[in-house]
Short mmCIF file of C-alpha atoms in Angstrom, two decimals:
data_model
loop_
_atom_site.label_atom_id
_atom_site.label_comp_id
_atom_site.label_asym_id
_atom_site.label_seq_id
_atom_site.Cartn_x
_atom_site.Cartn_y
_atom_site.Cartn_z
CA GLY A 1 0.03 -0.03 0.16
CA LYS A 2 0.75 3.68 -0.31
CA ILE A 3 0.88 6.12 2.85
CA HIS A 4 -1.22 9.27 1.79
CA ALA A 5 -1.28 11.29 4.83
CA VAL A 6 -0.12 10.75 8.62
CA PHE A 7 -1.95 12.71 11.63
CA ASN A 8 -0.82 13.10 15.13
CA ALA A 9 -3.20 11.50 17.31
CA PRO A 10 -2.75 13.52 20.81
CA TYR A 11 -5.53 11.33 22.73
CA GLY A 12 -5.07 8.06 21.10
CA ALA A 13 -6.86 5.94 19.01
CA HIS A 14 -9.12 3.12 19.96
CA HIS A 15 -11.89 1.14 18.31
CA ASP A 16 -13.04 3.57 15.75
CA ILE A 17 -12.16 6.27 13.11
CA GLU A 18 -14.89 7.71 11.07
CA GLN A 19 -14.83 10.31 8.27
CA TYR A 20 -16.88 13.20 8.88
CA HIS A 21 -18.39 15.60 6.21
CA GLU A 22 -15.77 14.53 3.86
CA THR A 23 -13.26 16.91 5.60
CA SER A 24 -12.30 15.31 8.82
CA LEU A 25 -11.88 12.45 11.09
CA LEU A 26 -13.77 11.65 14.21
CA VAL A 27 -11.69 9.38 16.37
CA THR A 28 -12.53 7.46 19.65
CA GLY A 29 -9.72 8.06 22.18
CA ASN A 30 -8.80 8.68 25.97
CA ASN A 31 -8.82 11.40 28.10
CA GLY A 32 -5.21 10.87 29.08
CA LYS A 33 -5.83 9.43 32.36
CA ILE A 34 -5.51 5.85 31.36
CA ILE A 35 -3.90 4.97 34.67
CA GLU A 36 -7.39 5.59 36.45
CA GLY A 37 -8.90 2.87 34.16
CA ILE A 38 -11.14 5.24 32.89
CA ILE A 39 -10.79 4.76 28.82
CA GLU A 40 -12.90 5.06 25.61
CA ASP A 41 -14.76 8.37 26.82
CA PHE A 42 -13.17 11.08 24.42
CA ILE A 43 -14.15 12.24 20.90
CA TYR A 44 -11.92 14.35 18.98
CA GLU A 45 -12.06 15.76 15.19
CA ILE A 46 -8.99 15.90 13.09
CA ASP A 47 -9.06 18.10 9.79
CA MET A 48 -7.81 16.19 7.11
CA GLU A 49 -6.13 19.16 5.32
CA THR A 50 -4.34 20.80 8.12
CA ALA A 51 -4.10 17.70 10.57
CA GLU A 52 -5.23 20.01 13.29
CA VAL A 53 -7.36 18.81 16.23
CA THR A 54 -10.44 21.08 15.64
CA ASN A 55 -12.96 19.73 18.14
CA VAL A 56 -12.76 17.65 21.16
CA LEU A 57 -15.67 16.21 23.42
CA ASP A 58 -15.28 14.56 26.84
CA LEU A 59 -18.22 12.49 27.14
CA LYS A 60 -18.07 12.54 30.92
CA THR A 61 -19.73 16.10 30.37
CA VAL A 62 -22.65 14.38 28.65
CA PHE A 63 -23.47 11.02 30.31
CA SER A 64 -23.44 9.78 34.14
CA ARG A 65 -20.60 7.85 35.01
CA THR A 66 -22.67 6.81 38.25
CA ARG A 67 -24.73 4.39 35.96
CA LEU A 68 -23.22 1.28 35.98
CA GLY A 69 -25.31 -0.35 33.52
CA PRO A 70 -28.29 -3.14 33.88
CA HIS A 71 -25.90 -5.76 35.60
CA PRO A 72 -22.68 -4.19 36.96
CA GLU A 73 -21.76 -7.62 38.51
CA ASN A 74 -21.15 -9.15 34.88
CA LYS A 75 -19.01 -5.83 33.85
CA LEU A 76 -15.24 -6.69 33.17
CA ASP A 77 -14.06 -3.48 34.67
CA LEU A 78 -16.33 -1.09 36.63
CA GLU A 79 -13.92 1.78 36.26
CA ASP A 80 -14.44 1.42 32.42
CA TRP A 81 -17.62 3.22 32.48
CA LEU A 82 -18.57 3.95 28.97
CA HIS A 83 -16.32 2.00 26.73
CA MET A 84 -17.42 3.82 23.35
CA ASN A 85 -16.88 1.28 20.68
CA ALA A 86 -18.37 3.04 17.67
CA ILE A 87 -19.09 6.18 16.07
CA VAL A 88 -21.33 6.86 12.99
CA ALA A 89 -21.72 10.05 11.27
CA VAL A 90 -25.40 10.98 10.27
CA GLU A 91 -25.61 12.01 6.44
CA GLY A 92 -26.93 15.30 6.31
CA GLU A 93 -26.89 16.34 9.92
CA ASP A 94 -24.55 17.64 12.20
CA SER A 95 -25.16 14.59 14.70
CA ILE A 96 -23.37 11.26 15.25
CA ILE A 97 -24.44 7.82 16.62
CA ILE A 98 -22.16 6.32 19.36
CA SER A 99 -22.18 2.65 21.10
CA ASN A 100 -21.37 2.74 24.64
CA ARG A 101 -20.67 -0.60 25.62
CA SER A 102 -20.35 -0.61 29.41
CA GLN A 103 -23.86 1.01 29.83
CA SER A 104 -25.51 -1.27 26.89
CA MET A 105 -26.36 2.38 25.26
CA ILE A 106 -26.63 3.71 21.78
CA ALA A 107 -26.90 7.31 21.64
CA LYS A 108 -27.45 9.95 18.94
CA ILE A 109 -25.83 13.38 20.02
CA THR A 110 -24.81 16.41 18.17
CA TRP A 111 -21.32 17.15 17.18
CA PRO A 112 -19.50 18.58 18.30
CA GLU A 113 -21.81 20.31 21.21
CA GLY A 114 -22.61 16.82 22.50
CA GLU A 115 -26.18 17.42 23.41
CA ILE A 116 -28.34 14.34 23.56
CA GLU A 117 -31.09 13.66 20.68
CA TRP A 118 -32.05 10.19 22.08
CA ILE A 119 -30.92 7.15 23.92
CA SER A 120 -31.39 3.46 23.19
CA SER A 121 -31.16 1.58 26.29
CA SER A 122 -32.61 -0.65 28.96
CA PRO A 123 -33.89 1.99 31.66
CA GLU A 124 -32.23 0.93 34.75
CA GLU A 125 -30.27 3.34 37.04
CA TYR A 126 -30.62 6.50 34.73
CA LEU A 127 -30.77 9.77 36.51
CA PRO A 128 -34.11 11.88 35.91
CA MET A 129 -32.52 14.12 33.82
CA PHE A 130 -31.66 11.57 31.15
CA GLU A 131 -35.42 9.77 31.29
CA PRO A 132 -36.69 12.36 28.61
CA PHE A 133 -34.19 11.10 26.06
CA LEU A 134 -34.67 7.22 26.47
CA LEU A 135 -36.68 5.65 23.56
CA GLU A 136 -39.71 4.06 24.58
CA PRO A 137 -39.86 0.33 23.20
CA ILE A 138 -43.15 -0.48 20.95
CA GLY A 139 -44.41 -3.32 18.99
CA GLU A 140 -44.34 -6.98 19.94
CA GLY A 141 -41.17 -9.04 20.73
CA PHE A 142 -39.07 -6.22 21.55
CA GLU A 143 -35.82 -6.72 23.34
CA HIS A 144 -32.96 -4.30 24.41
CA HIS A 145 -29.18 -4.63 22.95
CA TYR A 146 -26.57 -5.50 25.48
CA MET A 147 -22.90 -4.56 25.52
CA GLN A 148 -23.53 -4.02 21.71
CA HIS A 149 -21.17 -3.12 18.76
CA ALA A 150 -21.14 -1.70 15.25
CA PRO A 151 -24.41 0.21 14.80
CA TYR A 152 -25.34 0.55 11.13
CA ILE A 153 -27.55 3.10 9.47
CA LEU A 154 -29.74 1.39 6.84
CA PRO A 155 -31.81 2.64 4.23
CA ASP A 156 -35.09 4.40 5.16
CA TYR A 157 -37.16 1.15 4.53
CA ASP A 158 -40.28 2.77 5.41
CA GLU A 159 -39.80 5.94 3.55
CA ASN A 160 -40.56 8.24 6.58
CA PRO A 161 -37.95 11.04 7.38
CA GLU A 162 -38.99 11.09 10.90
CA THR A 163 -37.62 7.48 11.60
CA MET A 164 -34.11 5.93 11.56
CA ASP A 165 -33.51 2.23 10.55
CA LEU A 166 -30.55 0.95 12.53
CA LEU A 167 -28.86 -2.43 12.31
CA VAL A 168 -26.81 -3.41 15.52
CA PHE A 169 -24.89 -6.53 16.65
CA ASP A 170 -26.18 -7.13 19.96
CA ASN A 171 -23.65 -9.04 21.78
CA GLY A 172 -26.08 -10.14 24.81
CA GLN A 173 -23.46 -10.01 27.36
CA ALA A 174 -25.20 -9.07 30.72
CA ARG A 175 -28.61 -9.55 29.21
CA PRO A 176 -31.18 -10.86 31.70
CA GLN A 177 -31.62 -14.30 31.72
CA GLU A 178 -34.02 -16.75 33.28
CA GLU A 179 -32.44 -19.77 35.16
CA GLY A 180 -30.93 -22.28 32.81
CA GLU A 181 -31.27 -20.16 29.76
CA ASN A 182 -28.24 -19.86 27.35
CA PRO A 183 -26.85 -16.46 26.42
CA TYR A 184 -27.28 -15.57 22.94
CA THR A 185 -25.94 -12.99 20.37
CA ARG A 186 -28.47 -11.21 17.81
CA LEU A 187 -28.22 -9.27 14.57
CA VAL A 188 -31.17 -6.64 15.31
CA HIS A 189 -33.00 -4.31 12.96
CA TYR A 190 -34.73 -1.46 14.96
CA ARG A 191 -36.68 1.30 13.71
CA ILE A 192 -36.50 4.56 15.57
CA ASP A 193 -38.98 7.22 15.60
CA GLU A 194 -37.19 10.35 16.25
CA ILE A 195 -40.42 12.69 16.62
CA ASN A 196 -42.20 10.43 19.09
CA MET A 197 -39.30 9.11 20.79
CA THR A 198 -40.10 5.38 20.19
CA ILE A 199 -38.03 2.40 19.15
CA GLU A 200 -39.42 -0.90 17.37
CA GLN A 201 -37.59 -4.23 16.63
CA ILE A 202 -38.35 -5.04 13.13
CA ARG A 203 -36.25 -8.30 12.67
CA GLU A 204 -33.43 -10.26 14.66
CA TYR A 205 -31.57 -13.08 13.65
CA GLY A 206 -29.51 -15.36 16.39
CA LYS A 207 -31.59 -15.89 19.28
CA ASP A 208 -32.56 -19.17 18.31
CA GLN A 209 -28.96 -20.27 17.75
CA ALA A 210 -28.31 -19.45 21.60
CA TYR A 211 -24.79 -20.50 22.73
CA ALA A 212 -23.87 -21.73 19.08
CA LEU A 213 -23.24 -18.02 18.08
CA TYR A 214 -22.54 -16.57 21.36
CA SER A 215 -20.25 -13.59 21.09
CA PRO A 216 -19.91 -11.96 24.47
CA GLU A 217 -17.30 -9.55 23.02
CA ARG A 218 -16.49 -7.48 19.68
CA GLY A 219 -18.54 -8.31 16.54
CA ASP A 220 -19.84 -6.57 13.45
CA VAL A 221 -22.81 -6.64 11.22
CA ASP A 222 -23.25 -4.68 7.76
CA LEU A 223 -25.70 -4.57 4.81
CA LEU A 224 -24.45 -6.12 1.75
CA PRO A 225 -25.24 -4.59 -1.54
CA ASN A 226 -27.77 -7.47 -2.50
CA GLY A 227 -29.73 -6.69 0.74
CA ASN A 228 -28.30 -9.39 2.66
CA TRP A 229 -26.57 -9.20 6.19
CA PHE A 230 -23.07 -10.01 6.73
CA GLY A 231 -22.60 -10.94 10.43
CA VAL A 232 -19.13 -11.32 11.83
CA TYR A 233 -18.97 -13.20 15.31
CA SER A 234 -16.02 -13.63 17.73
CA LYS A 235 -17.42 -16.84 18.96
CA ARG A 236 -16.59 -18.34 22.54
CA GLU A 237 -16.89 -21.63 23.98
CA THR A 238 -15.41 -23.22 27.04
CA ARG A 239 -13.34 -26.75 26.66
CA GLU A 240 -11.66 -28.79 29.02
CA VAL A 241 -8.03 -28.62 28.30
CA LEU A 242 -6.71 -30.76 31.28
CA GLN A 243 -8.43 -32.86 33.67
CA ASP A 244 -10.86 -30.39 35.92
CA VAL A 245 -9.19 -27.69 34.10
CA GLN A 246 -11.45 -25.50 31.46
CA ASP A 247 -10.42 -22.65 29.28
CA SER A 248 -12.26 -20.55 26.66
CA LEU A 249 -11.62 -21.13 23.09
CA GLU A 250 -12.50 -18.26 20.66
CA SER A 251 -13.23 -18.68 16.71
CA SER A 252 -14.37 -16.39 14.24
CA VAL A 253 -17.55 -17.01 12.36
CA TYR A 254 -18.69 -15.26 9.24
CA LEU A 255 -21.85 -15.51 7.58
CA GLU A 256 -24.55 -14.22 5.40
CA ILE A 257 -28.24 -14.26 5.95
CA ASP A 258 -30.97 -13.50 3.37
CA ALA A 259 -34.17 -11.18 4.11
CA ASN A 260 -36.04 -14.07 5.23
CA ASN A 261 -33.36 -15.06 7.86
CA GLN A 262 -32.10 -18.16 5.74
CA LEU A 263 -28.55 -18.82 5.89
CA VAL A 264 -26.68 -18.15 2.47
CA TRP A 265 -23.12 -19.36 3.65
CA MET A 266 -21.09 -19.59 6.70
CA LEU A 267 -17.37 -19.66 7.43
CA GLU A 268 -15.68 -20.58 10.85
CA MET A 269 -12.11 -20.06 11.51
CA THR A 270 -11.07 -22.02 14.59
CA THR A 271 -7.99 -23.91 16.13
CA ASN A 272 -7.42 -26.29 19.16
CA GLN A 273 -4.35 -24.27 20.15
CA MET A 274 -5.76 -22.21 22.98
CA ALA A 275 -2.83 -19.97 23.02
CA PHE A 276 -3.69 -18.82 19.19
CA ASN A 277 -7.35 -18.18 19.31
CA TYR A 278 -8.87 -16.35 16.58
CA LYS A 279 -10.47 -13.03 17.80
CA GLU A 280 -12.34 -10.83 15.29
CA TYR A 281 -13.27 -7.33 15.69
CA ARG A 282 -14.63 -5.94 12.43
CA SER A 283 -14.68 -7.08 8.79
CA GLU A 284 -16.07 -6.03 5.64
CA ARG A 285 -16.69 -8.06 2.47
CA MET A 286 -14.94 -6.80 -0.69
CA LEU A 287 -15.43 -7.60 -4.30
CA ILE A 288 -12.64 -9.89 -5.50
CA TYR A 289 -12.97 -8.17 -8.92
CA ASN A 290 -12.68 -4.49 -10.07
CA SER A 291 -14.72 -2.67 -12.68
CA THR A 292 -12.28 -3.79 -15.25
CA ALA A 293 -12.29 -7.53 -14.62
CA ASN A 294 -14.54 -8.51 -17.40
CA ASP A 295 -12.52 -6.95 -19.90
CA LEU A 296 -10.88 -9.90 -21.25
CA GLY A 297 -8.81 -8.15 -23.86
CA VAL A 298 -10.10 -10.67 -26.61
CA GLY A 299 -8.95 -9.56 -30.31
CA ARG A 300 -5.96 -7.08 -28.85
CA SER A 301 -2.29 -7.71 -29.53
CA ALA A 302 -0.34 -9.37 -26.96
CA ARG A 303 1.91 -6.47 -26.67
CA ASP A 304 -1.00 -4.03 -25.68
#
């Protein structure tokens, strides 16, 4: 490859870099106090022409660090209060969508002001000042997302400018479970009415797969050009490595499903070597051939 530009990252870079309005980059970073265990709660903007940092936003000024999420006992690090893992620019608006894993929260905020427009989350432990921003679930079969990744803005399927269709990789870690119920990870299509402040679950895939595709960490989901979903799982299962000794084996699973939730294809990368687990964070499906691949050059001289 060729390096076209290099930018200084004064607040670090972790999880995501998003192009914003074709002129700048939004970067998820830290506030410089990583030693305290507080990470991934900072957004900054880099001008792609001047390489200068033009805007910064400390999310401690936007959300509450007192909220530990729906099930704090399942969290890996209680000091890691937000763990922002994605930024998505909203086309035509001065707004962004962010995914905050530790609080099982997806939020839309203005950029760079950081004013909250809505919050998609289970309602536990929110201070009263945040309650007006919580989306109200409607419709049958609705389930909240838990410790999610990779929100993806879908096309306007209902042709209503007041709604937003959002695809989410719902990891499911910390999801409330009945005794004996297996954890599960889902690919979920939500429809958000930004005027009436409601959220509806349109479609999901993966709940019936249960532990077979459970991905407590990482993961991705995208819409393919043919309208199908491309899911990327970082599957984890427990195996006995020695007598009475168990360890986690992780494998990467890639799959495509059609509009009827039928599996088109699936690929799993796995190993029996515990020290060499596959850990997938994000993946994109790309065409093998470019736009000139079908030009066979029939009839041209071999010297051409």
